[in-house]
Amino acid sequence: MNVLQRSGAPQDPLSKALLNGQRPGTGGAAAIRLTEITKVYGRGQGAVHAVDRLSLTADDGEFVCIVGASGCGKSTLLSIVAGLDAPTAGQVDTGGRRVAIMFQEPALFPWLTARRNVELALRARRVPKDERRRRAADLLETVHLAEFADKRPHELSGGMRQRVALARALAQDADVLLMDEPFGALDAMTRDLLHDELERICSERRLSVLFVTHNVREAARLGDRVVLLSSRPGRVIEEYHVPRTGPRRIDSAGVADLASRVTDRLREEMRRHG
Amino acid sequence: MASTRTPADQGGRPGTSRDGRLAAAESSAIAGLDSLEIGEVTGARGAGRLARKAWSATWPKLLAIAIVLGAWELFYLSDFHGDSTNGLVKGPGPGLANLWDQLQHAQLWQAIGTTVQTAVVGFALAMLIGSVIGAVVSRIPPLRAATGSIISGLQTMPSIAWFPFAIILFGTSVRAILFVMVLGAAPSIANGLITGVDYTPPLLLRAGRTMGLRGVALYRHLILPASLPAYVAGLKQGWAFAWRSLMAGELLVILIGHLSLGILLNNAQDQLDLTSAISIMIVILVIGIVVDGVFSKTDQAVRRRRGLLTEGQPA
């Protein structure tokens, strides 16, 4: 079931793969390749370097968590990958893969029911009407919301709305899912359940995920790789690979251990900024 | 850039054989959490609840009528109008009798028919023109910058000031009245739509764009529905302007052989028939209130659908 499970990384191409920012042992092509991305807001004296020559690669089916303090350009980076924002310099290559994005807010259309919200994403891709209905029902089933299909967003809880947003993102048939702190506004219990859900769905659909969060534990819980960014300008300062050997829990020792190491490194980075 | 490897799941439950059961447990946990969070509201149902609802909707209106009739009676009894000798002012009793009497005659209904017909045509024109202008202006920034203040300026212009212009241009005709109605109502309608487009949440626009909505589809599926509450508010305001312009028009632009509420009001004035004038005014007031009520209900329905109005909240 776990397509992300990898074993026996070939020793020889390891250094080469790491040099490319590619995960060893996958053999797959990069789903996202960011090369020397720079984003500057404003010009002259007041110019702010949000992201500076950032290079990052995510493989097909890889779950990459991006953590960093405020102002490290995490959200900017996702906007650039999603094509909502243009980089000042550098290249984004997704090899023609379809990209969907989820925000911290569900961003559902409040005048449409859950089902119609999902159907609209299918409609935007010109899926025929009959198929839209069927696929929207399937997708809501996937996020365990079949019985709430005819509710409007304001009739749903925060966690349920975010699951509709996930169903809508999946409706875009994306190979790459960009998530900008999608569970940041949810309570811990709901978040834990959604972590399990997301993990299941991503591995079933072999999605490549760029998951931005400021919650280090969440990153350690979900990621195949945790990428730590420096603050202003954003740059990759550390990467942690997490081999998958089975289901993880947010309170397991391994996750806690990784989280504390990432946190220590993050604090060190913050002290550097005074 | 350093790279480290770490085992992260020592504390996790190993093995994939239990995945099926885990998924089932997880699904039921989610369902449980959902039902806790939704918390279906169950209240009293049936005839009793319906009756209470009807009563709570009716009594404010009954009270309002009582206040008006009371004020009318007080005005009649007081010597404030200085008319005790001429006998032109009558109390609410004879006044309502006059209204009842007029309602029995075809003349009033014919006048109502003419006026309502002009109102419908004028408002439909204003809606069409206002919507087109609003849609175009909101999507073309240079046009927006140029015409935004003109539209707002037009709104502040009292419509009655347009009548000399309209009469010179169109003569004493229904067209002159329609022209002023459109000038009065269209800016409000256009402004409503422009405001709605302006306040389309940027996050929804981002979501729409990543879903692949572009151009006309973006407008149809996102921007227009998002603008609906502000548009309905614009329509409501536009109606108020149109109705006022129409009444001013019917009093100013006297059309021969054109029996309207304005003409009846004018006749009452000529004949010093205060009671008839009041009856016609009541009819005008009631039509205005009914149409306004329709817009208010629409506005409420739109807002309720979006969760912008909680149950039981007054409009």
mmCIF file of C-alpha atoms in Angstrom, chain B residues 152-287:
data_model
loop_
_atom_site.group_PDB
_atom_site.id
_atom_site.type_symbol
_atom_site.label_atom_id
_atom_site.label_comp_id
_atom_site.label_asym_id
_atom_site.label_seq_id
_atom_site.Cartn_x
_atom_site.Cartn_y
_atom_site.Cartn_z
ATOM 1 C CA SER B 152 -21.038 58.430 -7.827
ATOM 2 C CA GLY B 153 -21.695 62.054 -8.789
ATOM 3 C CA LEU B 154 -24.819 61.118 -10.732
ATOM 4 C CA GLN B 155 -26.113 59.360 -7.633
ATOM 5 C CA THR B 156 -25.982 62.548 -5.587
ATOM 6 C CA MET B 157 -27.829 64.551 -8.263
ATOM 7 C CA PRO B 158 -31.528 64.924 -7.262
ATOM 8 C CA SER B 159 -33.446 63.323 -10.115
ATOM 9 C CA ILE B 160 -36.028 66.093 -10.220
ATOM 10 C CA ALA B 161 -33.298 68.440 -11.439
ATOM 11 C CA TRP B 162 -33.125 66.370 -14.621
ATOM 12 C CA PHE B 163 -36.738 67.052 -15.637
ATOM 13 C CA PRO B 164 -36.260 70.373 -17.451
ATOM 14 C CA PHE B 165 -33.491 68.724 -19.489
ATOM 15 C CA ALA B 166 -35.652 65.660 -20.174
ATOM 16 C CA ILE B 167 -38.724 67.659 -21.126
ATOM 17 C CA ILE B 168 -36.731 69.870 -23.504
ATOM 18 C CA LEU B 169 -35.188 66.759 -25.055
ATOM 19 C CA PHE B 170 -38.190 64.412 -25.185
ATOM 20 C CA GLY B 171 -41.157 66.788 -24.762
ATOM 21 C CA THR B 172 -43.951 65.979 -22.339
ATOM 22 C CA SER B 173 -43.913 62.239 -22.905
ATOM 23 C CA VAL B 174 -43.465 58.983 -21.035
ATOM 24 C CA ARG B 175 -39.985 58.881 -22.524
ATOM 25 C CA ALA B 176 -39.033 61.946 -20.484
ATOM 26 C CA ILE B 177 -40.160 60.165 -17.311
ATOM 27 C CA LEU B 178 -38.350 56.937 -18.255
ATOM 28 C CA PHE B 179 -35.196 58.913 -19.017
ATOM 29 C CA VAL B 180 -35.144 60.448 -15.551
ATOM 30 C CA MET B 181 -35.942 57.114 -13.913
ATOM 31 C CA VAL B 182 -32.990 55.478 -15.648
ATOM 32 C CA LEU B 183 -30.694 58.346 -14.686
ATOM 33 C CA GLY B 184 -31.878 58.025 -11.099
ATOM 34 C CA ALA B 185 -31.661 54.265 -10.746
ATOM 35 C CA ALA B 186 -28.921 53.061 -13.110
ATOM 36 C CA PRO B 187 -25.990 54.602 -11.170
ATOM 37 C CA SER B 188 -27.046 52.806 -7.979
ATOM 38 C CA ILE B 189 -27.361 49.516 -9.819
ATOM 39 C CA ALA B 190 -24.022 49.977 -11.601
ATOM 40 C CA ASN B 191 -22.373 50.976 -8.317
ATOM 41 C CA GLY B 192 -23.808 47.913 -6.581
ATOM 42 C CA LEU B 193 -22.290 45.634 -9.174
ATOM 43 C CA ILE B 194 -18.952 47.490 -9.177
ATOM 44 C CA THR B 195 -18.765 47.277 -5.382
ATOM 45 C CA GLY B 196 -19.559 43.563 -5.543
ATOM 46 C CA VAL B 197 -16.808 42.946 -8.081
ATOM 47 C CA ASP B 198 -14.352 45.058 -6.067
ATOM 48 C CA TYR B 199 -15.054 43.093 -2.932
ATOM 49 C CA THR B 200 -14.757 39.655 -4.474
ATOM 50 C CA PRO B 201 -12.415 38.062 -1.911
ATOM 51 C CA PRO B 202 -8.885 37.868 -3.410
ATOM 52 C CA LEU B 203 -8.471 34.394 -1.930
ATOM 53 C CA LEU B 204 -11.462 33.137 -3.929
ATOM 54 C CA LEU B 205 -9.970 34.700 -7.051
ATOM 55 C CA ARG B 206 -6.706 32.861 -6.402
ATOM 56 C CA ALA B 207 -8.608 29.633 -5.823
ATOM 57 C CA GLY B 208 -10.619 30.186 -9.004
ATOM 58 C CA ARG B 209 -7.524 30.864 -11.087
ATOM 59 C CA THR B 210 -5.696 27.763 -9.859
ATOM 60 C CA MET B 211 -8.802 25.742 -10.721
ATOM 61 C CA GLY B 212 -8.406 27.003 -14.255
ATOM 62 C CA LEU B 213 -11.265 29.507 -14.345
ATOM 63 C CA ARG B 214 -10.404 32.236 -16.832
ATOM 64 C CA GLY B 215 -12.129 35.063 -18.663
ATOM 65 C CA VAL B 216 -15.856 34.600 -19.081
ATOM 66 C CA ALA B 217 -15.920 31.432 -16.952
ATOM 67 C CA LEU B 218 -14.200 33.257 -14.101
ATOM 68 C CA TYR B 219 -16.776 36.013 -14.390
ATOM 69 C CA ARG B 220 -19.750 33.684 -14.608
ATOM 70 C CA HIS B 221 -18.810 31.168 -11.927
ATOM 71 C CA LEU B 222 -16.962 33.357 -9.470
ATOM 72 C CA ILE B 223 -17.122 37.125 -9.828
ATOM 73 C CA LEU B 224 -20.841 37.487 -10.594
ATOM 74 C CA PRO B 225 -22.079 35.124 -7.857
ATOM 75 C CA ALA B 226 -19.654 36.731 -5.411
ATOM 76 C CA SER B 227 -21.065 40.167 -6.325
ATOM 77 C CA LEU B 228 -24.681 39.128 -5.898
ATOM 78 C CA PRO B 229 -25.305 40.511 -2.366
ATOM 79 C CA ALA B 230 -23.943 43.958 -3.284
ATOM 80 C CA TYR B 231 -25.815 43.842 -6.599
ATOM 81 C CA VAL B 232 -29.122 43.108 -4.856
ATOM 82 C CA ALA B 233 -28.445 45.978 -2.448
ATOM 83 C CA GLY B 234 -27.829 48.199 -5.504
ATOM 84 C CA LEU B 235 -31.115 47.053 -7.063
ATOM 85 C CA LYS B 236 -32.968 47.872 -3.876
ATOM 86 C CA GLN B 237 -31.500 51.349 -3.725
ATOM 87 C CA GLY B 238 -32.082 51.766 -7.466
ATOM 88 C CA TRP B 239 -35.745 50.887 -7.014
ATOM 89 C CA ALA B 240 -36.148 53.586 -4.358
ATOM 90 C CA PHE B 241 -34.625 56.166 -6.730
ATOM 91 C CA ALA B 242 -36.698 54.949 -9.687
ATOM 92 C CA TRP B 243 -39.936 55.102 -7.704
ATOM 93 C CA ARG B 244 -39.219 58.635 -6.487
ATOM 94 C CA SER B 245 -38.265 59.770 -9.993
ATOM 95 C CA LEU B 246 -41.445 58.247 -11.361
ATOM 96 C CA MET B 247 -43.652 60.062 -8.851
ATOM 97 C CA ALA B 248 -41.886 63.368 -9.479
ATOM 98 C CA GLY B 249 -42.246 62.740 -13.207
ATOM 99 C CA GLU B 250 -45.954 61.995 -13.050
ATOM 100 C CA LEU B 251 -46.556 65.221 -11.116
ATOM 101 C CA LEU B 252 -44.385 67.351 -13.401
ATOM 102 C CA VAL B 253 -44.957 65.837 -16.813
ATOM 103 C CA ILE B 254 -48.729 65.998 -17.186
ATOM 104 C CA LEU B 255 -49.715 63.723 -20.040
ATOM 105 C CA ILE B 256 -53.147 64.205 -21.578
ATOM 106 C CA GLY B 257 -55.307 61.083 -21.524
ATOM 107 C CA HIS B 258 -52.733 59.257 -19.408
ATOM 108 C CA LEU B 259 -54.399 58.302 -16.140
ATOM 109 C CA SER B 260 -51.715 57.673 -13.526
ATOM 110 C CA LEU B 261 -51.344 57.983 -9.756
ATOM 111 C CA GLY B 262 -49.522 61.285 -10.295
ATOM 112 C CA ILE B 263 -52.471 62.645 -12.293
ATOM 113 C CA LEU B 264 -54.925 61.581 -9.584
ATOM 114 C CA LEU B 265 -52.752 63.282 -6.992
ATOM 115 C CA ASN B 266 -52.620 66.396 -9.151
ATOM 116 C CA ASN B 267 -56.404 66.374 -9.582
ATOM 117 C CA ALA B 268 -56.865 66.089 -5.817
ATOM 118 C CA GLN B 269 -54.593 69.097 -5.397
ATOM 119 C CA ASP B 270 -56.575 71.110 -7.952
ATOM 120 C CA GLN B 271 -59.844 70.243 -6.246
ATOM 121 C CA LEU B 272 -58.477 70.917 -2.747
ATOM 122 C CA ASP B 273 -59.510 67.346 -1.937
ATOM 123 C CA LEU B 274 -57.116 66.555 0.898
ATOM 124 C CA THR B 275 -58.799 63.247 1.754
ATOM 125 C CA SER B 276 -58.420 61.899 -1.793
ATOM 126 C CA ALA B 277 -54.823 63.091 -1.847
ATOM 127 C CA ILE B 278 -54.155 61.104 1.320
ATOM 128 C CA SER B 279 -55.802 58.013 -0.196
ATOM 129 C CA ILE B 280 -53.571 58.207 -3.283
ATOM 130 C CA MET B 281 -50.531 58.776 -1.076
ATOM 131 C CA ILE B 282 -51.391 55.655 0.901
ATOM 132 C CA VAL B 283 -51.569 53.667 -2.354
ATOM 133 C CA ILE B 284 -48.183 55.057 -3.459
ATOM 134 C CA LEU B 285 -46.689 54.229 -0.069
ATOM 135 C CA VAL B 286 -48.049 50.676 -0.102
ATOM 136 C CA ILE B 287 -46.707 49.930 -3.609
#
